[in-house]
mmCIF file of C-alpha atoms in Angstrom:
data_model
loop_
_atom_site.group_PDB
_atom_site.id
_atom_site.type_symbol
_atom_site.label_atom_id
_atom_site.label_comp_id
_atom_site.label_asym_id
_atom_site.label_seq_id
_atom_site.Cartn_x
_atom_site.Cartn_y
_atom_site.Cartn_z
ATOM 1 C CA MET A 1419 9.416 22.183 -31.788
ATOM 2 C CA GLY A 1420 8.774 19.596 -34.497
ATOM 3 C CA LEU A 1421 11.858 18.713 -36.493
ATOM 4 C CA LEU A 1422 14.195 21.012 -34.550
ATOM 5 C CA LEU A 1423 15.032 18.274 -32.047
ATOM 6 C CA THR A 1424 14.870 15.280 -34.421
ATOM 7 C CA THR A 1425 18.624 14.806 -34.752
ATOM 8 C CA PRO A 1426 19.519 15.438 -31.069
ATOM 9 C CA ARG A 1427 16.767 13.030 -29.967
ATOM 10 C CA ALA A 1428 18.067 10.347 -32.328
ATOM 11 C CA ARG A 1429 21.588 10.697 -30.991
ATOM 12 C CA LEU A 1430 20.386 10.640 -27.386
ATOM 13 C CA ARG A 1431 18.309 7.543 -28.105
ATOM 14 C CA ARG A 1432 21.394 5.795 -29.465
ATOM 15 C CA LEU A 1433 23.357 6.624 -26.299
ATOM 16 C CA VAL A 1434 20.624 5.733 -23.830
ATOM 17 C CA ARG A 1435 19.326 2.634 -25.642
ATOM 18 C CA PRO A 1436 22.267 1.304 -27.691
ATOM 19 C CA GLY A 1437 20.645 -2.083 -28.219
ATOM 20 C CA ALA A 1438 17.209 -0.772 -29.192
ATOM 21 C CA PRO A 1439 15.788 -1.612 -32.629
ATOM 22 C CA SER A 1440 16.654 0.872 -35.363
ATOM 23 C CA VAL A 1441 14.066 3.494 -36.275
ATOM 24 C CA LEU A 1442 14.412 2.107 -39.795
ATOM 25 C CA ALA A 1443 12.655 -1.115 -38.759
ATOM 26 C CA GLY A 1444 9.418 -1.340 -40.705
ATOM 27 C CA ARG A 1445 10.277 1.649 -42.886
ATOM 28 C CA THR A 1446 10.622 1.563 -46.672
ATOM 29 C CA VAL A 1447 13.971 2.783 -48.010
ATOM 30 C CA LEU A 1448 14.495 3.265 -51.754
ATOM 31 C CA VAL A 1449 18.134 3.258 -52.857
ATOM 32 C CA THR A 1450 19.260 4.176 -56.370
ATOM 33 C CA GLY A 1451 22.500 2.866 -57.791
ATOM 34 C CA ALA A 1452 21.889 -0.167 -55.589
ATOM 35 C CA SER A 1453 23.675 -2.759 -57.688
ATOM 36 C CA SER A 1454 27.203 -2.008 -56.390
ATOM 37 C CA GLY A 1455 29.330 0.346 -54.323
ATOM 38 C CA ILE A 1456 27.743 2.684 -51.796
ATOM 39 C CA GLY A 1457 24.239 1.854 -52.988
ATOM 40 C CA GLU A 1458 24.616 -1.879 -52.536
ATOM 41 C CA ALA A 1459 26.314 -1.541 -49.154
ATOM 42 C CA THR A 1460 23.638 0.920 -47.975
ATOM 43 C CA ALA A 1461 20.830 -1.376 -49.070
ATOM 44 C CA VAL A 1462 22.354 -4.336 -47.241
ATOM 45 C CA ALA A 1463 22.948 -2.292 -44.084
ATOM 46 C CA ALA A 1464 19.455 -0.764 -44.070
ATOM 47 C CA ALA A 1465 17.846 -4.168 -44.594
ATOM 48 C CA ALA A 1466 19.854 -5.525 -41.662
ATOM 49 C CA ARG A 1467 18.195 -2.869 -39.508
ATOM 50 C CA GLY A 1468 14.735 -4.034 -40.472
ATOM 51 C CA ALA A 1469 13.935 -1.765 -43.406
ATOM 52 C CA HIS A 1470 12.152 -2.927 -46.534
ATOM 53 C CA VAL A 1471 14.698 -1.916 -49.159
ATOM 54 C CA VAL A 1472 13.674 -0.976 -52.694
ATOM 55 C CA LEU A 1473 16.629 -1.512 -55.014
ATOM 56 C CA VAL A 1474 16.906 0.595 -58.180
ATOM 57 C CA ALA A 1475 19.607 0.450 -60.855
ATOM 58 C CA ARG A 1476 20.018 -0.444 -64.532
ATOM 59 C CA ARG A 1477 21.436 -3.957 -64.257
ATOM 60 C CA GLN A 1478 18.779 -6.512 -63.415
ATOM 61 C CA ALA A 1479 21.245 -9.340 -62.863
ATOM 62 C CA GLU A 1480 23.173 -7.319 -60.291
ATOM 63 C CA LEU A 1481 19.962 -6.232 -58.592
ATOM 64 C CA ASP A 1482 18.935 -9.888 -58.363
ATOM 65 C CA ARG A 1483 22.281 -10.664 -56.724
ATOM 66 C CA VAL A 1484 21.919 -7.888 -54.130
ATOM 67 C CA ARG A 1485 18.323 -8.842 -53.441
ATOM 68 C CA ALA A 1486 19.306 -12.482 -52.939
ATOM 69 C CA THR A 1487 22.028 -11.420 -50.497
ATOM 70 C CA ILE A 1488 19.545 -9.378 -48.455
ATOM 71 C CA GLU A 1489 16.896 -12.099 -48.413
ATOM 72 C CA ALA A 1490 19.423 -14.778 -47.500
ATOM 73 C CA ALA A 1491 20.243 -12.729 -44.398
ATOM 74 C CA GLY A 1492 16.563 -12.552 -43.465
ATOM 75 C CA GLY A 1493 15.902 -9.097 -44.891
ATOM 76 C CA ARG A 1494 13.229 -7.840 -47.235
ATOM 77 C CA ALA A 1495 13.907 -6.276 -50.630
ATOM 78 C CA SER A 1496 12.201 -5.380 -53.894
ATOM 79 C CA SER A 1497 14.038 -4.510 -57.107
ATOM 80 C CA TYR A 1498 13.367 -2.425 -60.199
ATOM 81 C CA ALA A 1499 15.674 -2.200 -63.200
ATOM 82 C CA VAL A 1500 15.478 1.371 -64.545
ATOM 83 C CA ASP A 1501 17.699 3.650 -66.598
ATOM 84 C CA LEU A 1502 17.498 6.807 -64.500
ATOM 85 C CA SER A 1503 18.729 8.974 -67.360
ATOM 86 C CA ASP A 1504 15.299 8.336 -68.921
ATOM 87 C CA LEU A 1505 13.001 10.777 -67.123
ATOM 88 C CA ALA A 1506 9.834 9.133 -68.441
ATOM 89 C CA ALA A 1507 11.057 5.827 -67.034
ATOM 90 C CA ILE A 1508 11.387 7.478 -63.615
ATOM 91 C CA ASP A 1509 7.716 8.449 -63.714
ATOM 92 C CA VAL A 1510 6.809 4.834 -64.476
ATOM 93 C CA LEU A 1511 9.070 3.680 -61.637
ATOM 94 C CA VAL A 1512 7.294 5.967 -59.169
ATOM 95 C CA GLU A 1513 3.892 4.607 -60.196
ATOM 96 C CA ARG A 1514 5.072 1.004 -59.888
ATOM 97 C CA VAL A 1515 6.761 1.464 -56.526
ATOM 98 C CA LEU A 1516 3.810 3.292 -54.965
ATOM 99 C CA ALA A 1517 1.433 0.632 -56.277
ATOM 100 C CA ASP A 1518 3.624 -2.270 -55.137
ATOM 101 C CA VAL A 1519 5.050 -1.181 -51.782
ATOM 102 C CA GLY A 1520 3.129 1.948 -50.823
ATOM 103 C CA THR A 1521 4.718 5.148 -49.590
ATOM 104 C CA VAL A 1522 8.505 5.396 -49.602
ATOM 105 C CA ASP A 1523 9.693 6.706 -46.224
ATOM 106 C CA HIS A 1524 13.354 7.257 -47.075
ATOM 107 C CA LEU A 1525 14.916 7.920 -50.490
ATOM 108 C CA VAL A 1526 18.663 7.615 -51.032
ATOM 109 C CA ASN A 1527 19.684 9.344 -54.269
ATOM 110 C CA ASN A 1528 22.983 7.589 -54.771
ATOM 111 C CA ALA A 1529 23.078 6.905 -58.523
ATOM 112 C CA GLY A 1530 25.462 9.185 -60.357
ATOM 113 C CA ARG A 1531 28.195 9.742 -62.896
ATOM 114 C CA SER A 1532 31.647 11.091 -62.121
ATOM 115 C CA ILE A 1533 33.905 12.715 -64.690
ATOM 116 C CA ARG A 1534 37.420 13.969 -64.014
ATOM 117 C CA ARG A 1535 38.589 15.908 -67.060
ATOM 118 C CA SER A 1536 40.054 19.392 -67.436
ATOM 119 C CA LEU A 1537 38.217 22.036 -69.436
ATOM 120 C CA GLU A 1538 41.143 22.028 -71.870
ATOM 121 C CA LEU A 1539 40.108 18.521 -72.918
ATOM 122 C CA SER A 1540 36.383 19.240 -72.832
ATOM 123 C CA HIS A 1541 35.794 21.798 -75.582
ATOM 124 C CA ASP A 1542 34.430 19.136 -77.924
ATOM 125 C CA ARG A 1543 32.797 17.089 -75.150
ATOM 126 C CA PHE A 1544 29.722 19.069 -74.167
ATOM 127 C CA HIS A 1545 28.007 15.728 -73.651
ATOM 128 C CA ASP A 1546 30.105 15.357 -70.467
ATOM 129 C CA PHE A 1547 28.066 18.193 -68.955
ATOM 130 C CA GLU A 1548 24.778 16.916 -70.339
ATOM 131 C CA ARG A 1549 25.312 13.377 -69.035
ATOM 132 C CA THR A 1550 26.349 14.439 -65.549
ATOM 133 C CA MET A 1551 23.388 16.801 -65.224
ATOM 134 C CA ALA A 1552 21.045 14.099 -66.518
ATOM 135 C CA ILE A 1553 21.928 11.495 -63.901
ATOM 136 C CA ASN A 1554 23.301 13.635 -61.037
ATOM 137 C CA TYR A 1555 20.653 16.357 -61.025
ATOM 138 C CA PHE A 1556 17.593 15.858 -63.212
ATOM 139 C CA ALA A 1557 17.148 12.181 -62.292
ATOM 140 C CA PRO A 1558 17.161 12.600 -58.477
ATOM 141 C CA VAL A 1559 15.002 15.715 -58.697
ATOM 142 C CA ARG A 1560 12.466 13.916 -60.914
ATOM 143 C CA LEU A 1561 12.391 10.888 -58.615
ATOM 144 C CA THR A 1562 12.138 12.998 -55.468
ATOM 145 C CA MET A 1563 9.349 15.107 -56.925
ATOM 146 C CA GLY A 1564 7.456 11.951 -57.811
ATOM 147 C CA LEU A 1565 7.652 10.597 -54.261
ATOM 148 C CA LEU A 1566 7.196 13.867 -52.359
ATOM 149 C CA PRO A 1567 3.384 14.100 -52.511
ATOM 150 C CA THR A 1568 2.868 10.837 -50.609
ATOM 151 C CA MET A 1569 5.628 11.705 -48.130
ATOM 152 C CA ARG A 1570 3.972 15.040 -47.391
ATOM 153 C CA GLU A 1571 0.561 13.423 -47.163
ATOM 154 C CA GLN A 1572 1.711 10.957 -44.510
ATOM 155 C CA GLY A 1573 3.627 13.671 -42.630
ATOM 156 C CA PHE A 1574 6.966 11.859 -42.826
ATOM 157 C CA GLY A 1575 9.726 11.552 -45.377
ATOM 158 C CA HIS A 1576 13.471 11.773 -45.678
ATOM 159 C CA VAL A 1577 15.624 12.258 -48.777
ATOM 160 C CA VAL A 1578 19.366 11.592 -48.644
ATOM 161 C CA ASN A 1579 21.500 12.864 -51.515
ATOM 162 C CA ILE A 1580 24.967 11.431 -52.029
ATOM 163 C CA VAL A 1581 26.883 14.431 -53.290
ATOM 164 C CA THR A 1582 30.576 15.330 -52.880
ATOM 165 C CA TRP A 1583 32.925 17.463 -50.829
ATOM 166 C CA GLY A 1584 33.668 19.083 -54.188
ATOM 167 C CA VAL A 1585 30.640 21.327 -53.661
ATOM 168 C CA GLN A 1586 32.687 22.924 -50.870
ATOM 169 C CA VAL A 1587 36.262 22.807 -52.220
ATOM 170 C CA LYS A 1588 35.536 23.369 -55.971
ATOM 171 C CA ALA A 1589 38.320 21.062 -57.159
ATOM 172 C CA PRO A 1590 39.795 21.575 -60.659
ATOM 173 C CA LYS A 1591 39.086 19.008 -63.419
ATOM 174 C CA PHE A 1592 35.663 18.232 -61.956
ATOM 175 C CA ALA A 1593 33.632 21.076 -63.457
ATOM 176 C CA ALA A 1594 30.959 18.832 -64.989
ATOM 177 C CA TYR A 1595 30.655 16.549 -61.965
ATOM 178 C CA ILE A 1596 30.784 19.135 -59.187
ATOM 179 C CA ALA A 1597 28.436 21.545 -60.968
ATOM 180 C CA SER A 1598 25.782 18.833 -61.234
ATOM 181 C CA LYS A 1599 26.177 17.796 -57.605
ATOM 182 C CA THR A 1600 26.140 21.415 -56.453
ATOM 183 C CA ALA A 1601 22.846 21.893 -58.260
ATOM 184 C CA LEU A 1602 21.384 18.933 -56.371
ATOM 185 C CA ASP A 1603 22.866 20.107 -53.065
ATOM 186 C CA SER A 1604 21.299 23.571 -53.442
ATOM 187 C CA TRP A 1605 17.968 22.222 -54.684
ATOM 188 C CA ALA A 1606 17.679 19.909 -51.692
ATOM 189 C CA ARG A 1607 18.399 22.660 -49.161
ATOM 190 C CA ILE A 1608 15.610 24.761 -50.652
ATOM 191 C CA ALA A 1609 13.244 21.795 -50.942
ATOM 192 C CA GLY A 1610 13.825 20.961 -47.292
ATOM 193 C CA ARG A 1611 12.696 24.429 -46.296
ATOM 194 C CA GLU A 1612 9.520 24.140 -48.340
ATOM 195 C CA THR A 1613 8.642 20.705 -46.947
ATOM 196 C CA TYR A 1614 9.741 21.350 -43.351
ATOM 197 C CA ALA A 1615 6.211 21.956 -42.077
ATOM 198 C CA ASP A 1616 5.110 18.666 -43.657
ATOM 199 C CA GLY A 1617 7.677 16.573 -41.778
ATOM 200 C CA VAL A 1618 9.849 15.872 -44.822
ATOM 201 C CA THR A 1619 13.599 16.373 -44.382
ATOM 202 C CA PHE A 1620 16.609 16.386 -46.708
ATOM 203 C CA THR A 1621 20.231 15.460 -46.053
ATOM 204 C CA ASN A 1622 23.190 16.189 -48.324
ATOM 205 C CA MET A 1623 26.129 13.840 -47.748
ATOM 206 C CA ARG A 1624 29.327 15.421 -49.047
ATOM 207 C CA PHE A 1625 31.691 12.476 -49.277
ATOM 208 C CA ALA A 1626 35.358 12.629 -50.131
ATOM 209 C CA LEU A 1627 36.906 9.698 -52.018
ATOM 210 C CA VAL A 1628 35.072 6.394 -51.617
ATOM 211 C CA ARG A 1629 36.649 3.299 -53.147
ATOM 212 C CA THR A 1630 33.945 2.072 -55.552
ATOM 213 C CA PRO A 1631 33.868 1.030 -59.229
ATOM 214 C CA MET A 1632 33.224 4.682 -60.108
ATOM 215 C CA VAL A 1633 36.791 5.718 -59.266
ATOM 216 C CA VAL A 1634 38.553 2.855 -61.048
ATOM 217 C CA PRO A 1635 39.048 4.665 -64.401
ATOM 218 C CA THR A 1636 40.958 7.523 -62.730
ATOM 219 C CA ASP A 1637 44.573 6.573 -62.064
ATOM 220 C CA ALA A 1638 45.107 9.811 -60.086
ATOM 221 C CA TYR A 1639 43.198 8.139 -57.240
ATOM 222 C CA ASP A 1640 45.582 5.195 -57.012
ATOM 223 C CA GLY A 1641 47.063 4.937 -53.524
ATOM 224 C CA ARG A 1642 45.000 7.799 -52.109
ATOM 225 C CA ALA A 1643 43.276 7.552 -48.744
ATOM 226 C CA SER A 1644 39.638 6.620 -49.159
ATOM 227 C CA MET A 1645 36.597 5.167 -47.423
ATOM 228 C CA THR A 1646 35.317 1.743 -48.286
ATOM 229 C CA ALA A 1647 31.782 1.378 -49.596
ATOM 230 C CA GLU A 1648 30.835 -0.279 -46.310
ATOM 231 C CA GLN A 1649 32.203 2.624 -44.259
ATOM 232 C CA ALA A 1650 30.277 5.075 -46.425
ATOM 233 C CA ALA A 1651 27.131 2.964 -46.069
ATOM 234 C CA ALA A 1652 27.459 2.986 -42.282
ATOM 235 C CA ALA A 1653 27.468 6.785 -42.440
ATOM 236 C CA VAL A 1654 24.423 6.772 -44.726
ATOM 237 C CA VAL A 1655 22.485 4.519 -42.355
ATOM 238 C CA ARG A 1656 23.401 6.744 -39.407
ATOM 239 C CA VAL A 1657 22.084 9.735 -41.361
ATOM 240 C CA LEU A 1658 18.895 7.840 -42.222
ATOM 241 C CA GLU A 1659 18.350 7.323 -38.507
ATOM 242 C CA ASP A 1660 19.353 10.835 -37.408
ATOM 243 C CA ARG A 1661 17.929 12.875 -40.314
ATOM 244 C CA ARG A 1662 20.622 15.521 -39.999
ATOM 245 C CA VAL A 1663 20.778 18.357 -42.555
ATOM 246 C CA THR A 1664 24.303 17.803 -43.864
ATOM 247 C CA TRP A 1665 27.126 15.318 -43.466
ATOM 248 C CA ASP A 1666 30.564 16.775 -44.175
ATOM 249 C CA THR A 1667 34.210 15.870 -43.919
ATOM 250 C CA ALA A 1668 36.598 18.052 -41.941
ATOM 251 C CA ALA A 1669 38.556 18.813 -45.127
ATOM 252 C CA GLY A 1670 35.365 19.856 -46.884
ATOM 253 C CA ARG A 1671 34.428 22.247 -44.081
ATOM 254 C CA ILE A 1672 37.913 23.776 -44.115
ATOM 255 C CA GLY A 1673 37.785 24.172 -47.887
ATOM 256 C CA ALA A 1674 34.415 25.909 -47.667
ATOM 257 C CA VAL A 1675 35.746 28.396 -45.102
ATOM 258 C CA VAL A 1676 38.884 29.164 -47.123
ATOM 259 C CA ASN A 1677 36.788 29.736 -50.244
ATOM 260 C CA VAL A 1678 34.787 32.375 -48.342
ATOM 261 C CA VAL A 1679 37.468 34.168 -46.307
ATOM 262 C CA ALA A 1680 40.371 33.940 -48.793
ATOM 263 C CA PRO A 1681 38.980 33.205 -52.260
ATOM 264 C CA ARG A 1682 42.035 34.361 -54.224
ATOM 265 C CA LEU A 1683 44.340 32.327 -52.013
ATOM 266 C CA SER A 1684 42.069 29.344 -52.579
ATOM 267 C CA ASP A 1685 42.255 29.950 -56.347
ATOM 268 C CA ALA A 1686 46.045 30.113 -56.206
ATOM 269 C CA LEU A 1687 46.343 26.895 -54.226
ATOM 270 C CA MET A 1688 43.887 25.056 -56.454
ATOM 271 C CA SER A 1689 45.682 26.335 -59.565
ATOM 272 C CA ARG A 1690 48.949 24.858 -58.331
ATOM 273 C CA PHE A 1691 47.185 21.596 -57.571
ATOM 274 C CA HIS A 1692 45.596 21.605 -61.044
ATOM 275 C CA ARG A 1693 48.980 22.000 -62.730
ATOM 276 C CA ALA A 1694 50.718 19.482 -60.481
ATOM 277 C CA VAL A 1695 48.204 16.655 -61.040
ATOM 278 C CA PRO A 1696 47.595 16.096 -64.766
ATOM 279 C CA ASP A 1697 44.590 14.565 -66.462
ATOM 280 C CA SER A 1698 44.526 10.793 -66.240
ATOM 281 C CA ALA A 1699 45.326 8.599 -69.204
ATOM 282 C CA ALA A 1700 41.661 7.667 -69.283
ATOM 283 C CA ALA A 1701 40.606 11.317 -69.503
ATOM 284 C CA ARG A 1702 43.073 11.874 -72.341
ATOM 285 C CA GLY A 1703 41.642 8.864 -74.161
ATOM 286 C CA ALA A 1704 44.999 7.110 -74.007
ATOM 287 C CA VAL A 1705 43.623 3.927 -72.453
ATOM 288 C CA PRO A 1706 41.417 1.807 -74.729
ATOM 289 C CA GLY A 1707 37.967 1.314 -73.229
ATOM 290 C CA ARG A 1708 38.507 3.929 -70.529
ATOM 291 C CA THR A 1709 37.014 7.366 -70.962
ATOM 292 C CA GLY A 1710 37.783 9.121 -67.712
ATOM 293 C CA SER A 1711 34.177 8.899 -66.710
ATOM 294 C CA SER A 1712 32.103 6.244 -65.092
ATOM 295 C CA SER A 1713 28.562 5.564 -64.013
ATOM 296 C CA GLY A 1714 30.027 4.156 -60.882
ATOM 297 C CA SER A 1715 28.660 1.943 -58.182
ATOM 298 C CA GLU A 1716 26.382 1.234 -61.078
ATOM 299 C CA GLN A 1717 25.929 4.549 -59.878
ATOM 300 C CA GLN A 1718 23.302 4.371 -62.381
#
């Protein structure tokens, strides 16, 4: 039966042996965008469960801070400062990590860039689409492809992609962001089918709003219900233990169904929403130093 019963067995184990050590104990977990937000909280939580956490992000000083926090709590962490928009640098990262720590058991592709801007304001901003694809799609695919051979060789591996419920609801003003995350979501589902026989699994986590530095530039989010980074990290760690295929919100599942059974109605509703909620001041360039986009959670 192989992987068919992996998730049910993990859930049963949690019920029957609630105080048992986590299956992450002794595993190596690489987390990108680990210097803040979901990435930092996930790294701390995974280390607390006995994992050796490999921290990856651009800002060395912030990585040093997160690593110090983990080690002060008795955990184990390694850190690598890398600009993930540089694909050649990702190849170097893979070589260094495999040489330093050996095979990576779990990969959390969390680093990313979010942009909320209507197409009306994007005609002269093609770089919005290039930048989101670079960090949200090409970077995680390049990193995953670099680590896959050793995962397949050892017969175990798990890749978690932090995507968005937008891949299900197709929200207006997020064309660049959601398109890049949808590409990753689809790629991972196909990759998981090709690596299934080798014991390597993929999980797409389709989060709604999570309160991290990535959402700060968008005033439309002010006052909206959201998860904390720690709540999101708890869900990520649960997925790392259970290796489920997808993690969705109820609203995301409903949106996906409506898009299939009543697509024109969905278009009409989303059109009204688009007109009712304007572009933020940051997206319009009306706030100095704010562009309407962010590389969040250091999500890079």
